[in-house]
mmCIF file of C-alpha atoms in Angstrom:
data_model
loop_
_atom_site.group_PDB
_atom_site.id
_atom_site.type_symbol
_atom_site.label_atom_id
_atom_site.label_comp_id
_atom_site.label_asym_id
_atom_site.label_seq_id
_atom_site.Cartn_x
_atom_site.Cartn_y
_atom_site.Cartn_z
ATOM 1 C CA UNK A 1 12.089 -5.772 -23.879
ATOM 2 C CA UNK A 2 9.151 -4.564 -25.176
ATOM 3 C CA UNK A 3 8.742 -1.343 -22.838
ATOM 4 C CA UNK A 4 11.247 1.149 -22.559
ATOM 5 C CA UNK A 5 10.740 2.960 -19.369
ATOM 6 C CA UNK A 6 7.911 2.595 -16.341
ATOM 7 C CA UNK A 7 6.031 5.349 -14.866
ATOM 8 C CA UNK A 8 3.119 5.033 -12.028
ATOM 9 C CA UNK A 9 -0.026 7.412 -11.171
ATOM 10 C CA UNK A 10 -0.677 9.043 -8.110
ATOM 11 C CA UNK A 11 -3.310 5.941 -7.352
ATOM 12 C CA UNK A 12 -0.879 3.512 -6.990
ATOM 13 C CA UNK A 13 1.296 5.530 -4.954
ATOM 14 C CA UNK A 14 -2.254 6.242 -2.587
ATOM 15 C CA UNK A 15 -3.256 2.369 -2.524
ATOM 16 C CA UNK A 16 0.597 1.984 -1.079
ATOM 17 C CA UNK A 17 -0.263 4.167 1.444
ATOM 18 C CA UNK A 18 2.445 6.599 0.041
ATOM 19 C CA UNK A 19 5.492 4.846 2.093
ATOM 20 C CA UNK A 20 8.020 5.957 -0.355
ATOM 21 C CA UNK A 21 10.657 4.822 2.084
ATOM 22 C CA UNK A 22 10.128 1.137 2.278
ATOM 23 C CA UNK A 23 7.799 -1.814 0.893
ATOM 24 C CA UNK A 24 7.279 -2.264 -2.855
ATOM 25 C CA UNK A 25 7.695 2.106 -3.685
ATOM 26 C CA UNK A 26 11.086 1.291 -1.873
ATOM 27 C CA UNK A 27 11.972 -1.578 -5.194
ATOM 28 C CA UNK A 28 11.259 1.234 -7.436
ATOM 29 C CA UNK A 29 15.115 2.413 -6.646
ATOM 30 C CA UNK A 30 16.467 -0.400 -8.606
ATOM 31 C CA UNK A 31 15.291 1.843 -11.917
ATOM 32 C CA UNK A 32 18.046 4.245 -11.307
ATOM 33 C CA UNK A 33 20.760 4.416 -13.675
ATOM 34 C CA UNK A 34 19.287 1.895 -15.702
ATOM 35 C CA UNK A 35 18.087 2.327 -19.481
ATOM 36 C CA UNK A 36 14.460 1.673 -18.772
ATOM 37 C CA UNK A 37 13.865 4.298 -16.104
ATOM 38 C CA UNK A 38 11.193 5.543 -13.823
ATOM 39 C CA UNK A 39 9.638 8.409 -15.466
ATOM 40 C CA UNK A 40 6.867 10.705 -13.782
ATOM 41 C CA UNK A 41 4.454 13.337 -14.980
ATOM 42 C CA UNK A 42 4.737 16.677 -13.028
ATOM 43 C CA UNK A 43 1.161 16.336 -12.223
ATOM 44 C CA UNK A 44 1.456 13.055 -10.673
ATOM 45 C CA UNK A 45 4.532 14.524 -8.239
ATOM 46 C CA UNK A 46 2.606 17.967 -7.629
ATOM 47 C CA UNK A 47 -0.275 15.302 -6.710
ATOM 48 C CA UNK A 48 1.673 13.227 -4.611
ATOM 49 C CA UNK A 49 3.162 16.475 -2.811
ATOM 50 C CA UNK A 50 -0.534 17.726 -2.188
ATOM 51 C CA UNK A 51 -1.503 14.136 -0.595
ATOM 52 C CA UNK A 52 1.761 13.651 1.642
ATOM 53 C CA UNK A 53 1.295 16.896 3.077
ATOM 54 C CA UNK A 54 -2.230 15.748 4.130
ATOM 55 C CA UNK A 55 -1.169 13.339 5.889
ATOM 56 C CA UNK A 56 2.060 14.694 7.875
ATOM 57 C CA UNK A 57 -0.852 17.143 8.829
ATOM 58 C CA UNK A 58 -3.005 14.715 10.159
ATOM 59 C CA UNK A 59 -0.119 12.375 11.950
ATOM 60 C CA UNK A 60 1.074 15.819 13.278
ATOM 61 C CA UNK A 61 -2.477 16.538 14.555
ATOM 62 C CA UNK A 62 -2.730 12.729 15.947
ATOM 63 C CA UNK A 63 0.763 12.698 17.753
ATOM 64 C CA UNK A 64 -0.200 16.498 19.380
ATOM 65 C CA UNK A 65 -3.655 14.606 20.326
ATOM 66 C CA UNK A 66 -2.083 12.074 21.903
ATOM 67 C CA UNK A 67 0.552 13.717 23.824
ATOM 68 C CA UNK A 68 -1.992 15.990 25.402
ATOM 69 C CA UNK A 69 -4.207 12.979 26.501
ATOM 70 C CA UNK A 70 -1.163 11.676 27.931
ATOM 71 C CA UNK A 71 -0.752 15.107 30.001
ATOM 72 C CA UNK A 72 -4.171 14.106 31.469
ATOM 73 C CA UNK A 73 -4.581 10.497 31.568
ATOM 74 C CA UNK A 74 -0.576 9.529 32.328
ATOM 75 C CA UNK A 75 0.112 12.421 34.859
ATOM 76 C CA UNK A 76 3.127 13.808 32.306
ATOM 77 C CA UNK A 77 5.226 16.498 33.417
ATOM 78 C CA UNK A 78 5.084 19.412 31.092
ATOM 79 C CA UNK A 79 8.730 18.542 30.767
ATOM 80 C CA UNK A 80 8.162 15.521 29.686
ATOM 81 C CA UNK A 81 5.769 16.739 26.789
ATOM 82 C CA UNK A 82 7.593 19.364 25.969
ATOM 83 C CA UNK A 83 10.480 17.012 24.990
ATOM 84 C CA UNK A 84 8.135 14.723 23.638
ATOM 85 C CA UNK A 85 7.356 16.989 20.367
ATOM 86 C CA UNK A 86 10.962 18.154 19.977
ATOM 87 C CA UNK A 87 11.603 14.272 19.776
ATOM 88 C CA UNK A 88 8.520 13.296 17.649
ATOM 89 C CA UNK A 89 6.797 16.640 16.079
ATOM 90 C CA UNK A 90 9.473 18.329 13.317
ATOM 91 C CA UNK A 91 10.058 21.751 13.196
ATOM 92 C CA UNK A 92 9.125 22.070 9.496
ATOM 93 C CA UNK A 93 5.239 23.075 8.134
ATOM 94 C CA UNK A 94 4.049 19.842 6.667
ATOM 95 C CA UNK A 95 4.284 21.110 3.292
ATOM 96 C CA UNK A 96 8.579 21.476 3.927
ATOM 97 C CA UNK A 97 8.336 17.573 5.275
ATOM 98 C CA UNK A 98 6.463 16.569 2.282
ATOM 99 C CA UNK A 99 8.747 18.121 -0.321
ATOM 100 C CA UNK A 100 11.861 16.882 1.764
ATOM 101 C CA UNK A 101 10.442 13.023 1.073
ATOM 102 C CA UNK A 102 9.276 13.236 -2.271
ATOM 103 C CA UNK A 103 12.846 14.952 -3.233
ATOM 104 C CA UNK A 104 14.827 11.842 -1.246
ATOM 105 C CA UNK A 105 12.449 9.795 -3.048
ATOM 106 C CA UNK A 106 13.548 11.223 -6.397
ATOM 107 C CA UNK A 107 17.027 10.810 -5.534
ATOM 108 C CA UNK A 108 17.181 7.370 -4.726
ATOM 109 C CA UNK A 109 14.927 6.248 -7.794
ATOM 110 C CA UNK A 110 16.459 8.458 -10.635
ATOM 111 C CA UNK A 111 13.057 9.023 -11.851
ATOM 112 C CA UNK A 112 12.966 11.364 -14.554
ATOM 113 C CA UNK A 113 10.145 14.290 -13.923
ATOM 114 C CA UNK A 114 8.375 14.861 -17.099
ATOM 115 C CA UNK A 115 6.812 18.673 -17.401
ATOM 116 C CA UNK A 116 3.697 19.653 -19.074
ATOM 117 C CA UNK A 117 4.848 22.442 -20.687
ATOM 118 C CA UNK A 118 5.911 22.283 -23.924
ATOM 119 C CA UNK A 119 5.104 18.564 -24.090
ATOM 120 C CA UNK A 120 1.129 19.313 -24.076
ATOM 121 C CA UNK A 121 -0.687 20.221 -27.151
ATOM 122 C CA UNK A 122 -3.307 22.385 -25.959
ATOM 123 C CA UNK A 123 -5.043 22.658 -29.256
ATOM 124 C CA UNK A 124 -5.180 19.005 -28.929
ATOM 125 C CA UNK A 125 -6.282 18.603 -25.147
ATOM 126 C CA UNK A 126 -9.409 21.076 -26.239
ATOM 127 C CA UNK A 127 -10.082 19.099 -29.105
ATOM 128 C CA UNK A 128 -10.409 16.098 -26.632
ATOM 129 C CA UNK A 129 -12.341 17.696 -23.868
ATOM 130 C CA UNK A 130 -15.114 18.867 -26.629
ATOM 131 C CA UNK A 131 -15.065 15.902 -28.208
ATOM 132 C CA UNK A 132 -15.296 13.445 -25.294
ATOM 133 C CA UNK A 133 -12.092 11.514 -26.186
ATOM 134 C CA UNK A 134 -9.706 9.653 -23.458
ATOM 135 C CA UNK A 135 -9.201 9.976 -20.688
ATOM 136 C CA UNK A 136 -12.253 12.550 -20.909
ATOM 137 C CA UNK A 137 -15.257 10.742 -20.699
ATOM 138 C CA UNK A 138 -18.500 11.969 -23.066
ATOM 139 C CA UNK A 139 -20.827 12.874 -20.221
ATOM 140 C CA UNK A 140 -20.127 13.871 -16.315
ATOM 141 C CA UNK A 141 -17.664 15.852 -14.883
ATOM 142 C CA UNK A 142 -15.094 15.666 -17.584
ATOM 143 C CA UNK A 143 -13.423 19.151 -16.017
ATOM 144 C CA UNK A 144 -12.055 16.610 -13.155
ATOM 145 C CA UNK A 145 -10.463 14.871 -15.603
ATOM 146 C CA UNK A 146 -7.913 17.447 -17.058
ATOM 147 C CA UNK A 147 -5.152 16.571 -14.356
ATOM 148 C CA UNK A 148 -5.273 12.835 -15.855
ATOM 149 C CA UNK A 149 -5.356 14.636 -19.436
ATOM 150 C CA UNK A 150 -2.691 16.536 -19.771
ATOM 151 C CA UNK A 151 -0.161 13.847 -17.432
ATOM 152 C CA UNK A 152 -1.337 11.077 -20.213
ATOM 153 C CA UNK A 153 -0.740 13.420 -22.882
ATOM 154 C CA UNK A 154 2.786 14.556 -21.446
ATOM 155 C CA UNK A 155 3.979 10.981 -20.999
ATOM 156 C CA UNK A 156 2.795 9.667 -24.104
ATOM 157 C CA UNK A 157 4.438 13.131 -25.913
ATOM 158 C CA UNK A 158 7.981 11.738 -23.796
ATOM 159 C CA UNK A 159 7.291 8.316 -25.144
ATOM 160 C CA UNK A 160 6.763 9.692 -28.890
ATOM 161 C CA UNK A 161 9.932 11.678 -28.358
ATOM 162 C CA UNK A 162 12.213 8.583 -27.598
ATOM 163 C CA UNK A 163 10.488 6.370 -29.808
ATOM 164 C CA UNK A 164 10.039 3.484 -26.868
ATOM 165 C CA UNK A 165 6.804 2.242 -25.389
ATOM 166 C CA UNK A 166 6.004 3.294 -21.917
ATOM 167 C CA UNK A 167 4.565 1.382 -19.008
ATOM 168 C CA UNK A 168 1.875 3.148 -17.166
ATOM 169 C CA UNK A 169 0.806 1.703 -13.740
ATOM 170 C CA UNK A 170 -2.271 2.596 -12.493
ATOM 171 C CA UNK A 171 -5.965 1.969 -10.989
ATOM 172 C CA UNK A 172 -7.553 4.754 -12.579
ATOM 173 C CA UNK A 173 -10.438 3.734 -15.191
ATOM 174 C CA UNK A 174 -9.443 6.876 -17.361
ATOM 175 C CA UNK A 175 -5.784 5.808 -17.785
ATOM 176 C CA UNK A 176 -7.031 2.774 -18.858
ATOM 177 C CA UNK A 177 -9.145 3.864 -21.160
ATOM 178 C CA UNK A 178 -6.504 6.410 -22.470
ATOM 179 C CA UNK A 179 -4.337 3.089 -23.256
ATOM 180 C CA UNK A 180 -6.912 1.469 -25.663
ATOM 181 C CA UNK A 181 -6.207 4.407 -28.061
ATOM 182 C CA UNK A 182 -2.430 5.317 -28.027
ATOM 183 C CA UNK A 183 0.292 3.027 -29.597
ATOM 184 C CA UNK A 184 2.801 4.505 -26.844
ATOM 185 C CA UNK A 185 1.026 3.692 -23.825
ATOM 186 C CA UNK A 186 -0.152 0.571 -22.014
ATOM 187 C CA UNK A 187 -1.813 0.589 -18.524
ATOM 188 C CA UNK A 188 -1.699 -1.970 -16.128
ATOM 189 C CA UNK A 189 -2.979 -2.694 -12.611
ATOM 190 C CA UNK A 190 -0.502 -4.086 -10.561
ATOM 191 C CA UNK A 191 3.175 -2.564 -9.297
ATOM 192 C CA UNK A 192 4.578 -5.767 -8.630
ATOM 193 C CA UNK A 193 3.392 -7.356 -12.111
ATOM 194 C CA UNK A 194 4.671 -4.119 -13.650
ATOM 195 C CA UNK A 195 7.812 -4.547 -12.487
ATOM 196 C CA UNK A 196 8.308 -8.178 -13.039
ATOM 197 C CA UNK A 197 8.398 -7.229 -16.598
ATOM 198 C CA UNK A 198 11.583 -5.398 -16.114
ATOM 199 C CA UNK A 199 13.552 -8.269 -14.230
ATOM 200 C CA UNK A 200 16.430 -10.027 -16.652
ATOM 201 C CA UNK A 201 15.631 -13.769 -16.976
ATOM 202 C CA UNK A 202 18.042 -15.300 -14.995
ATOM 203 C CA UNK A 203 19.065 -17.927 -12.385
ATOM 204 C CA UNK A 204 16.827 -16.063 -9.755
ATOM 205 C CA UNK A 205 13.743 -16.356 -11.694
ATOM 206 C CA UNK A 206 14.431 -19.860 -12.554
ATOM 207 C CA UNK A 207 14.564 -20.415 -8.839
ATOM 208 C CA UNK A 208 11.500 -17.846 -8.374
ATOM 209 C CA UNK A 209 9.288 -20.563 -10.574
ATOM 210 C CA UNK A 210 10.407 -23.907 -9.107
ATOM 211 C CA UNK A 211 9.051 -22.622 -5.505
ATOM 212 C CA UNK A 212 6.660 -21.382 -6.472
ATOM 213 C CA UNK A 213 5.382 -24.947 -7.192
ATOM 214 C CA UNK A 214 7.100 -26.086 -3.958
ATOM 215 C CA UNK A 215 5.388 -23.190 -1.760
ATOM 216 C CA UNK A 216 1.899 -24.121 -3.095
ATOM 217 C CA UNK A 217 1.883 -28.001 -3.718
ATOM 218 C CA UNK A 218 4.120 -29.162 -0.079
ATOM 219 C CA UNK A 219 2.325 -26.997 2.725
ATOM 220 C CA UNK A 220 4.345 -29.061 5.599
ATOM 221 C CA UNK A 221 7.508 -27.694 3.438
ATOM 222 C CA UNK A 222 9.956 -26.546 6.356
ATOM 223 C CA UNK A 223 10.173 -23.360 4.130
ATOM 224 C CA UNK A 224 6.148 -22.787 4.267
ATOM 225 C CA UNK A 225 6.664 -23.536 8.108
ATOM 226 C CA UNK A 226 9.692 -20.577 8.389
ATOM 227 C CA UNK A 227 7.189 -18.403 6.356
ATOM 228 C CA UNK A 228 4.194 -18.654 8.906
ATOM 229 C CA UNK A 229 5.952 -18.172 11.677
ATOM 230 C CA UNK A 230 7.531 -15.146 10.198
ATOM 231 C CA UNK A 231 4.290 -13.883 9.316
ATOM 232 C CA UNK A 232 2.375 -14.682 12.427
ATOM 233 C CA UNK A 233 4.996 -12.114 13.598
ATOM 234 C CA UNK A 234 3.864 -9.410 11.587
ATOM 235 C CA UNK A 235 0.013 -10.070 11.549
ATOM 236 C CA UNK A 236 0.416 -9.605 15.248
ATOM 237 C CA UNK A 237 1.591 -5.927 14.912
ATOM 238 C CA UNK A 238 -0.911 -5.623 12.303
ATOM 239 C CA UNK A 239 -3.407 -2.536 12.458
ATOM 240 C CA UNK A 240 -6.704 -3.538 13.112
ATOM 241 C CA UNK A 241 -10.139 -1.447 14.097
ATOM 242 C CA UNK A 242 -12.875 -3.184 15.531
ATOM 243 C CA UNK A 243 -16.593 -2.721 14.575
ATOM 244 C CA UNK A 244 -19.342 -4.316 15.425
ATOM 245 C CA UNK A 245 -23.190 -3.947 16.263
ATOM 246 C CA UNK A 246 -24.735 -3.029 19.757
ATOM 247 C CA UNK A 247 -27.703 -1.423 20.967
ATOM 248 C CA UNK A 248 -25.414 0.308 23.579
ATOM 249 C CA UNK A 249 -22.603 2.086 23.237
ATOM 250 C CA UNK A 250 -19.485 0.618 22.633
ATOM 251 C CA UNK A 251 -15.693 1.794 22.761
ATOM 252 C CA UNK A 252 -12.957 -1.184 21.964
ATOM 253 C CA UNK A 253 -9.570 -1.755 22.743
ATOM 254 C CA UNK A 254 -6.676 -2.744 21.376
ATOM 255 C CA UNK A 255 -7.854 -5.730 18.581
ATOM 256 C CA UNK A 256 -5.077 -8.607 18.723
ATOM 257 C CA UNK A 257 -4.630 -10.388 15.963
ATOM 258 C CA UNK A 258 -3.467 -14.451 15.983
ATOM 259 C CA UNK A 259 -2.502 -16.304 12.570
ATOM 260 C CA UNK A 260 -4.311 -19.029 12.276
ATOM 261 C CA UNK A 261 -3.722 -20.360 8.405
ATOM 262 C CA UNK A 262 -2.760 -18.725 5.074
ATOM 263 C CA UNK A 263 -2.828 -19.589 1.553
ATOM 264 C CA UNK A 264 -1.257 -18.233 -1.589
ATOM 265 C CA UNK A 265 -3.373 -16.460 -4.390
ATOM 266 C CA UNK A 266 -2.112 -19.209 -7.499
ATOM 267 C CA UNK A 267 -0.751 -18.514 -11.133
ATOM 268 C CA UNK A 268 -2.016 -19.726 -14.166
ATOM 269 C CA UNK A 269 0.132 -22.768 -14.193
ATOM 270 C CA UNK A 270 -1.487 -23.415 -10.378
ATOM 271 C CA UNK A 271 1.352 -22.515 -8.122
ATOM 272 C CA UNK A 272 1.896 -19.571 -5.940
ATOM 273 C CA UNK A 273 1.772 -16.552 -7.782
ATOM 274 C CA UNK A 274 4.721 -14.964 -7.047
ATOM 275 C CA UNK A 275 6.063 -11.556 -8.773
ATOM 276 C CA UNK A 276 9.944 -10.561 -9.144
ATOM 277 C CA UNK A 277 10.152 -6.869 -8.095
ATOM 278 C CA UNK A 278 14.058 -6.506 -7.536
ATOM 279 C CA UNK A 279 17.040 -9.033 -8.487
ATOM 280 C CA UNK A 280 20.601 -8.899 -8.246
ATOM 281 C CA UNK A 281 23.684 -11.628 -7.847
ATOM 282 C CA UNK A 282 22.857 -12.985 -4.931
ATOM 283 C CA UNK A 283 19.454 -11.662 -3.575
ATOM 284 C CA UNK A 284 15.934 -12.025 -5.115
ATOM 285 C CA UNK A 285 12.787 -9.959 -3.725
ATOM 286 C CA UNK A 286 9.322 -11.193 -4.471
ATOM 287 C CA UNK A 287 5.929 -10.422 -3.288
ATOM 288 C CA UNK A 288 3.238 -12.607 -2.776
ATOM 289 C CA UNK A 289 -0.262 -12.507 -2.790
ATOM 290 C CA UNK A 290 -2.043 -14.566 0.401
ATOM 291 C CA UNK A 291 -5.387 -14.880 2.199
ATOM 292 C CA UNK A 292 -4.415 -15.523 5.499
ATOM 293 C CA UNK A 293 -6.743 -16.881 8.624
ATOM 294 C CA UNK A 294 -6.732 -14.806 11.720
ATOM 295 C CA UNK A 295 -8.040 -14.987 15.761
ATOM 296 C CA UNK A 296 -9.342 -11.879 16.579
ATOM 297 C CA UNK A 297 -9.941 -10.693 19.975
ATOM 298 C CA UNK A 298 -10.588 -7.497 22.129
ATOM 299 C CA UNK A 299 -12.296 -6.250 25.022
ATOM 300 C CA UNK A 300 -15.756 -3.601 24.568
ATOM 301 C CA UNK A 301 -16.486 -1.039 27.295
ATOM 302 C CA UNK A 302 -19.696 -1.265 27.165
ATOM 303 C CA UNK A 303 -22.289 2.219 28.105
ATOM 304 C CA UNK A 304 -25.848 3.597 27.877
ATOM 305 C CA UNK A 305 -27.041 7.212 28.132
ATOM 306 C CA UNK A 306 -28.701 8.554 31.667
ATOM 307 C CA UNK A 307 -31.830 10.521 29.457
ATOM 308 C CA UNK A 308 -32.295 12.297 33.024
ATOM 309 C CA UNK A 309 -28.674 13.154 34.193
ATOM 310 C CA UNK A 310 -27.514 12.766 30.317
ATOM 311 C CA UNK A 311 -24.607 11.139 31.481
ATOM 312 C CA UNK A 312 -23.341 7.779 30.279
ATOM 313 C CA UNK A 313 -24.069 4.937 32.653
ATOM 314 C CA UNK A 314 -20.979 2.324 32.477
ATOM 315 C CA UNK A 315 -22.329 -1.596 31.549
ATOM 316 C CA UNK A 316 -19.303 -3.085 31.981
ATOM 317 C CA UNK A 317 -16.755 -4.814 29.615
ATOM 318 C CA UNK A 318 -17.156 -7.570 27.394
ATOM 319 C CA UNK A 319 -14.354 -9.663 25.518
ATOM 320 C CA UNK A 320 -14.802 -10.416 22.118
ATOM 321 C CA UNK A 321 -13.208 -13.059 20.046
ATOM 322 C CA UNK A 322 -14.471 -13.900 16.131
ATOM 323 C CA UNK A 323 -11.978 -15.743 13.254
ATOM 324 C CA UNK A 324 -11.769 -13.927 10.177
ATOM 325 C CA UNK A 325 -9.862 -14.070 6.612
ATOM 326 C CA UNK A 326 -8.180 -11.398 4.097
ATOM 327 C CA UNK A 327 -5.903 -10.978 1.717
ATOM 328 C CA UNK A 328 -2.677 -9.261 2.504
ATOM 329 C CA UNK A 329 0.701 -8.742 0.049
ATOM 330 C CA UNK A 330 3.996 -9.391 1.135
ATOM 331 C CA UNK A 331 7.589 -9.268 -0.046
ATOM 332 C CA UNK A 332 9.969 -12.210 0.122
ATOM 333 C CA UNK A 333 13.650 -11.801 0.265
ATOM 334 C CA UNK A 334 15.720 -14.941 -1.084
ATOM 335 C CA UNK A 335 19.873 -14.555 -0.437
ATOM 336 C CA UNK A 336 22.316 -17.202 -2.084
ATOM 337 C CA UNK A 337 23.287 -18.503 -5.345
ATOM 338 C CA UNK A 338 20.639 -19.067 -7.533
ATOM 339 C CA UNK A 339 22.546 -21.112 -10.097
ATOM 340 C CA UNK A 340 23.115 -23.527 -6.889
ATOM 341 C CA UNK A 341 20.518 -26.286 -5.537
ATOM 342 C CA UNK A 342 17.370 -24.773 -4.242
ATOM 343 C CA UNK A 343 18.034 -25.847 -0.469
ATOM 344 C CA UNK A 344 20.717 -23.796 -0.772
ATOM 345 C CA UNK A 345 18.850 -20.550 -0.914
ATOM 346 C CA UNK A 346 17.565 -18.634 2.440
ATOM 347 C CA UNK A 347 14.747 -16.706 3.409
ATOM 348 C CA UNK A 348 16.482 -13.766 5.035
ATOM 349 C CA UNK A 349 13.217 -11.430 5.331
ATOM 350 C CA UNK A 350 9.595 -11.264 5.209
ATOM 351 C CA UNK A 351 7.706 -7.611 5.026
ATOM 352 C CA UNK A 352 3.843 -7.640 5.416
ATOM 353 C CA UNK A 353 2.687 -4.737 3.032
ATOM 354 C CA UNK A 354 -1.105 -4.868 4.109
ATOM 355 C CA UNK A 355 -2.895 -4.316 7.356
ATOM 356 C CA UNK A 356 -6.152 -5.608 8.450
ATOM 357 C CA UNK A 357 -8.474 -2.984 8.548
ATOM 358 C CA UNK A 358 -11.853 -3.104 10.159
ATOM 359 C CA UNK A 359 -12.646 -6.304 11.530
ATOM 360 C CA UNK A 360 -16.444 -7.151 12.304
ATOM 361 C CA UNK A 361 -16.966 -8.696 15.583
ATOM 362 C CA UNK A 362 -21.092 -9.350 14.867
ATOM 363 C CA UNK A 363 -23.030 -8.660 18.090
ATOM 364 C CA UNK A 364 -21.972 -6.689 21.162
ATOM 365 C CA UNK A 365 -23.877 -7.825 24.329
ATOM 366 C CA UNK A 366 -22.617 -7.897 28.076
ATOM 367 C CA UNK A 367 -21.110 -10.806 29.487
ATOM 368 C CA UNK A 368 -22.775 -11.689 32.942
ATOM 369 C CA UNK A 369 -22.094 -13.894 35.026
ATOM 370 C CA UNK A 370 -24.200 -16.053 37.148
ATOM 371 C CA UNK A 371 -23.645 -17.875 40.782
ATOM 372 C CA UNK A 372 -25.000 -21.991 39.579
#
């Protein structure tokens, strides 16, 4: 194996939306105990704990939002919302409910926290800042850059240390450019191709590359058929917003989402481009890269301002309904012996790791009716 440990930036752990507890951060467990573990710079966690804690705030502020509205608009008891945020709204500050995750989080991956003291040369990170070098860029704001400087230095200083190479996933241009100038550390994009790197050959992957060929080349393939209408289950509890362009104003509703299609994103040798993220015996996780085909549809209250009474006049409602694409991840889980016949290996689970987003429903009008 030509790396001997993985670590990943704070951007990767943002772009996952930080859901430490499931998805592809969940595969990341399958490091612990192993001898190529998950290593992270203390700047990266301290990071991660700053960015959780934003958002526990803000789903703390949008649960307290709601349950008032609900006071109003659902006649609730004050009983009945008082016991609502014993049930939903934890007792800890958001700071406590951060720390609590990111420490379970630690636990179930083993990952190794690497400090910057005493691993940093700070003769050497001045040198760098002066002199323009990774990940400190020649001109700008290279000051915004020392939290990037002194994790790459750390992890590289661990990676010097143990004499392995070290994996580094992440978006970040200055990581990347860091890589192009140290022999210790190489930076890459993508979690689930990190990972894949990781993964023994065995039986699992064997099976991993034959359908992969099936998935892509037979679409009428009953197991192409199990996999839409597993999906069509999760793209309709998929999180969608609806915008759109009106000279009134405009407030939608709930955006439904139908599957209509998908495809697979393909490999270099043309078939689906599947990535190994966790194997064992008998199981084999893989995600999967597809640009799926959707029927959108919601309803627009529609409303223009009184300028005298400076009220807003109602218009009516209008449905909407527009098809759309996008590309969405998802992971696979195989169960059954691999070294057996392909047909003898079941889907047991599909998890959609994407949601839609915004979807753009073009122009907003009223609907009106007229007697023929």
């Amino acid at each position: 194996m030509d790396y001997g440990a993985i670590t990943v930036d704070t951007s990767i752990f943002d772009e996952k939306g930080l859901r430490l507890e499931v998805g592809i951060l969940k595969t990341l467990e399958q490091f612990k105990g192993k001898p190529y573990p998950l290593i992270l710079s203390e700047i990266v966690l301290r990071e991660m704990q700053a960015h959780i804690t934003k958002k526990a705030r803000e789903s703390r502020h949008s649960i307290e939002k709601s349950i008032k509205d609900g006071l109003l608009h659902l006649a609730l008891t004050e009983t009945c919302v008082s016991e609502g945020k014993k049930s939903l709204i934890p007792t800890d500050n958001d700071y406590d409910v951060a720390k609590r995750r990111l420490s379970a989080f630690i636990d179930a991956t083993g990952a190794d926290i690497i400090p910057a003291a005493g691993q940093v040369d700070l003769q050497e990170l001045i040198a760098n800042y002066f002199d323009g070098k990774p990940p400190f860029a020649e001109t700008g704001k290279k000051k915004s850059e020392f939290p990037d400087a002194i994790a790459l230095m750390s992890l590289e200083a661990w990676a010097k240390n143990n004499r392995t190479k070290l994996l580094a996933v992440s978006t970040d241009n200055d990581w990347g450019r860091f890589s192009e100038h140290s022999d210790y550390v190489d930076v890459i994009g993508d979690l689930a191709e990190a990972i894949s790197l990781f993964q023994p050959d065995s039986d699992a992957l064997s099976f991993c590359s034959t359908i992969s060929k099936v998935l892509h080349e037979d679409h009428d393939h009953s197991l192409n058929n199990y996999i839409f209408e597993l999906l069509s289950d999760e793209i309709t509890n998929c999180s969608a917003y609806a915008v759109g362009d009106s000279p009134f104003f405009f407030e939608p509703d709930v955006v439904e989402l139908k599957l209509v299609n998908f495809e697979y994103a393909e490999n270099e040798s043309g078939g689906a481009l599947l990535q190994p993220v966790q194997g064992q015996a008998n199981s084999l996780i893989v995600e999967a890269k597809l640009r799926v085909t959707v029927e959108a549809s919601t309803t627009f209250s529609l409303s223009v301002r009184d300028s005298i009474d400076k009220d807003y006049v109602s218009m009516g409602s209008t449905p909407a309904l527009v098809e759309t694409d996008f590309e969405v991840e998802v992971l696979l889980t195989f169960e059954g012996d691999f070294s057996s016949r392909t047909e003898d290996i079941e889907l047991t689970d599909l998890e959609l790791l994407s949601e839609a987003g915004e979807i753009d429903f073009g122009s907003i009008e009223p609907e009106y009716f007229y007697d023929e």
